[in-house]
mmCIF file with all atom_site columns, C-alpha atoms in Angstrom:
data_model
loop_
_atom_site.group_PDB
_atom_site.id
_atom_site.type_symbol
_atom_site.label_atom_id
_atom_site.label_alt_id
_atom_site.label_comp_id
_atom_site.label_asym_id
_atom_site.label_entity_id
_atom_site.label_seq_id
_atom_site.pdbx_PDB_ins_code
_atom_site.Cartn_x
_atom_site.Cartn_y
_atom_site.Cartn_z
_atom_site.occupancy
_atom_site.B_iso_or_equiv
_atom_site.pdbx_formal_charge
_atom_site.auth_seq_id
_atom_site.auth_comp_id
_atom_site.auth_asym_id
_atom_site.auth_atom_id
_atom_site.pdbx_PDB_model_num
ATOM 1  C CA . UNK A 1 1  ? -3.162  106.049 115.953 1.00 52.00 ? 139 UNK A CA 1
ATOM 2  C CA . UNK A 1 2  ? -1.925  108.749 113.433 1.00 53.00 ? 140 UNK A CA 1
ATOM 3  C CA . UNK A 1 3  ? 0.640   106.228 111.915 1.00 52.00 ? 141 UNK A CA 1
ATOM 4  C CA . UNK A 1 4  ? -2.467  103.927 111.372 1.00 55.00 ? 142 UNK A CA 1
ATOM 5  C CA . UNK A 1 5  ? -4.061  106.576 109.671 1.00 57.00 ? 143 UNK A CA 1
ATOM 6  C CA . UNK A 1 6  ? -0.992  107.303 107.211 1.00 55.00 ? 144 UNK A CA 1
ATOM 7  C CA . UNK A 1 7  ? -1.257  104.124 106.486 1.00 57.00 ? 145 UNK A CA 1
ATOM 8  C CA . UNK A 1 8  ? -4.654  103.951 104.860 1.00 70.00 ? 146 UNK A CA 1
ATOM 9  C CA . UNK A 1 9  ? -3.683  106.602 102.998 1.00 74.00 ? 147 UNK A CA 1
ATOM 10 C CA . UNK A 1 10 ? -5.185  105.599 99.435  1.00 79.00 ? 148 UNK A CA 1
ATOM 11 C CA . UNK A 1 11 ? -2.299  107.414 97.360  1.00 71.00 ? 149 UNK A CA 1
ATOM 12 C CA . UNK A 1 12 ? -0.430  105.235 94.982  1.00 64.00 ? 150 UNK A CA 1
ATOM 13 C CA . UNK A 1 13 ? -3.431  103.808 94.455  1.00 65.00 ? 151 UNK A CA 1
ATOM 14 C CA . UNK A 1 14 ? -4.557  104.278 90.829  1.00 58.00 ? 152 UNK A CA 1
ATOM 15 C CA . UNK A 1 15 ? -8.389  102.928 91.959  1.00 59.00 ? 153 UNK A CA 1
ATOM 16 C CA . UNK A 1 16 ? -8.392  105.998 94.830  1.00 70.00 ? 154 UNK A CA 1
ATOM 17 C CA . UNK A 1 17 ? -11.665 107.832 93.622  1.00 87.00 ? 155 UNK A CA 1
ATOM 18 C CA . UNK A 1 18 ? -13.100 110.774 94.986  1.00 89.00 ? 156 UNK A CA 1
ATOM 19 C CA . UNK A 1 19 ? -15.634 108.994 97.772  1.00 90.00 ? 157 UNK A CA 1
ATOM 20 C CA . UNK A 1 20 ? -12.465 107.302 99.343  1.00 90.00 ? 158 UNK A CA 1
ATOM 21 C CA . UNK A 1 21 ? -10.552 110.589 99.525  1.00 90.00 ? 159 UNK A CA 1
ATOM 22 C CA . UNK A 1 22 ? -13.685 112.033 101.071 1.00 93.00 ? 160 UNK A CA 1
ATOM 23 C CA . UNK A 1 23 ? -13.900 108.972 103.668 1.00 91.00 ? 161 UNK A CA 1
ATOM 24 C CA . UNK A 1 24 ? -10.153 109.266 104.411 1.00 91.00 ? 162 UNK A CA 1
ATOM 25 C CA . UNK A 1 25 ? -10.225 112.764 105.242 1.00 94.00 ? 163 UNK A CA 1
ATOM 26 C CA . UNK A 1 26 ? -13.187 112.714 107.283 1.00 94.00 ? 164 UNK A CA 1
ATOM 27 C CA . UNK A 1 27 ? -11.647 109.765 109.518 1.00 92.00 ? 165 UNK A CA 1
ATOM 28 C CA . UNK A 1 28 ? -8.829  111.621 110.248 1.00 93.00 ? 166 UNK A CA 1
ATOM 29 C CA . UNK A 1 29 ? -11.174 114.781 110.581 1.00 95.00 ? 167 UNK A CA 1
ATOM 30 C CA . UNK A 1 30 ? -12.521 112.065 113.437 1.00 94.00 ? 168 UNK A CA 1
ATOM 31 C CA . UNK A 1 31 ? -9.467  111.043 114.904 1.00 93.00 ? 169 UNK A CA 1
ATOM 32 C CA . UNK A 1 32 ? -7.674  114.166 114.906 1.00 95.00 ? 170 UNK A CA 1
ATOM 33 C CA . UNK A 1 33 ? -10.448 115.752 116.854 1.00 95.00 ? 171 UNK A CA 1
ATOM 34 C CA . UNK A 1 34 ? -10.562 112.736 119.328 1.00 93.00 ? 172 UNK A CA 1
ATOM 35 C CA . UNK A 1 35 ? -6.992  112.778 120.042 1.00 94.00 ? 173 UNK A CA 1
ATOM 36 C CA . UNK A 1 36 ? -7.051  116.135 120.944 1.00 94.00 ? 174 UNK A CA 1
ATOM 37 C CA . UNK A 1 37 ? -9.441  115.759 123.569 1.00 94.00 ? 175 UNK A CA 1
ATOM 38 C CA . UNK A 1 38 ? -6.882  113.410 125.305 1.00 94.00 ? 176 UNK A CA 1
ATOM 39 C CA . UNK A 1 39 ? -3.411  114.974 124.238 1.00 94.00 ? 177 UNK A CA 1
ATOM 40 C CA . UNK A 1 40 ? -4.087  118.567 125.995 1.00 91.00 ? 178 UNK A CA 1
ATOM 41 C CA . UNK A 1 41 ? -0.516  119.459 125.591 1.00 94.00 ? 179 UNK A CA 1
ATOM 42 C CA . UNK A 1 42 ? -0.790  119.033 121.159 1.00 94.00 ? 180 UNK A CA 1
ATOM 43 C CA . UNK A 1 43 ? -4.667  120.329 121.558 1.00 94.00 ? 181 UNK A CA 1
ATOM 44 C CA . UNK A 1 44 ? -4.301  123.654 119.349 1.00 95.00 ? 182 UNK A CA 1
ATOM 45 C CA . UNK A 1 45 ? -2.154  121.981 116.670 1.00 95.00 ? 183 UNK A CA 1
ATOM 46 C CA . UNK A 1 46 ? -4.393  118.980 116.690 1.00 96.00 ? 184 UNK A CA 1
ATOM 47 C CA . UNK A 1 47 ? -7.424  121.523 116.047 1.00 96.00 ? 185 UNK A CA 1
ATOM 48 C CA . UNK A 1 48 ? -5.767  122.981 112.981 1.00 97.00 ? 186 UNK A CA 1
ATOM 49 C CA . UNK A 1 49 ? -5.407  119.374 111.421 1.00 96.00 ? 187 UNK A CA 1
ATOM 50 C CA . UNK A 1 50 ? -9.202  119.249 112.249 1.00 97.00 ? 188 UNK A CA 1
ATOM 51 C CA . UNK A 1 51 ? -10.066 122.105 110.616 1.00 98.00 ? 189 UNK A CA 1
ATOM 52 C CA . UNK A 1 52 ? -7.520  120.996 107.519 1.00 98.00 ? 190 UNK A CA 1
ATOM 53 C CA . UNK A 1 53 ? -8.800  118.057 107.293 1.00 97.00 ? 191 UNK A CA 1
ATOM 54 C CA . UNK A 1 54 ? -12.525 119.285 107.617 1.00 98.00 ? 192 UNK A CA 1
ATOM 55 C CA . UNK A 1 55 ? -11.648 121.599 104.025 1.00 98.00 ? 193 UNK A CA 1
ATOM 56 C CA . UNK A 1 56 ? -10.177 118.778 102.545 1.00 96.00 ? 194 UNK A CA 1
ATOM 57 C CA . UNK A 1 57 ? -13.466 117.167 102.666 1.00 97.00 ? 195 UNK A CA 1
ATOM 58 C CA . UNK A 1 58 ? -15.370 120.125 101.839 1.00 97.00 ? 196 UNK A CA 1
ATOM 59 C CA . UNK A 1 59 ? -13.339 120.277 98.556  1.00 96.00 ? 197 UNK A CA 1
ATOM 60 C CA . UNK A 1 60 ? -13.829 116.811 97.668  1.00 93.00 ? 198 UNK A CA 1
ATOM 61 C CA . UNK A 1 61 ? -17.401 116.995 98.024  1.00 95.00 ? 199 UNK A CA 1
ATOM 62 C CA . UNK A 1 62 ? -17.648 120.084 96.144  1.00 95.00 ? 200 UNK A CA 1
ATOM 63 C CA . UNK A 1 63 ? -15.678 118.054 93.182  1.00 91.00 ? 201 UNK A CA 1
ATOM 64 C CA . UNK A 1 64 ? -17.751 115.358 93.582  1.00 89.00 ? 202 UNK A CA 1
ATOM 65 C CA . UNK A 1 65 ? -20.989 117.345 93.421  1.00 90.00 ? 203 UNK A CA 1
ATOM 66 C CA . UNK A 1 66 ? -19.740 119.520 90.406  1.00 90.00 ? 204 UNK A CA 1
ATOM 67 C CA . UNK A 1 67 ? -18.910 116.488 88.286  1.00 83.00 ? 205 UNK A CA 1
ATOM 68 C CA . UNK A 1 68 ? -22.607 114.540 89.333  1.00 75.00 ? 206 UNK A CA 1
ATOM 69 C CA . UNK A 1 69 ? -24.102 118.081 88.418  1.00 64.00 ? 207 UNK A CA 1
#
């Protein structure tokens, strides 16, 4: 699942905006959070890429609110 998610990364790609950033790090915000109600013995680190993943959001909306502003 995570190597799925690497691969939809949208670096490298010059057309990446700011919404697809956004969407990327909230689906991993997703997954992250779903694999760590299965994978009990990762569950703590898997919380902190939650909560990473969560900012990254957070800062991307921010941006993306500043610049509509």
């Amino acid at each position: 699942m995570i190597a799925l998610a690497a691969w939809r990364r949208p670096s490298g790609r010059p057309e990446a905006d700011m919404s697809e950033w956004l969407r990327f790090h909230q689906a991993h915000a997703r997954m992250y959070l779903e694999v760590s109600e299965v994978d009990r013995w990762r569950h703590h680190e898997l919380k902190y890429w939650v909560g990473y993943e969560e900012r990254k959001a957070q800062e991307i909306a921010a941006r993306m609110r500043s610049t509509t502003a």
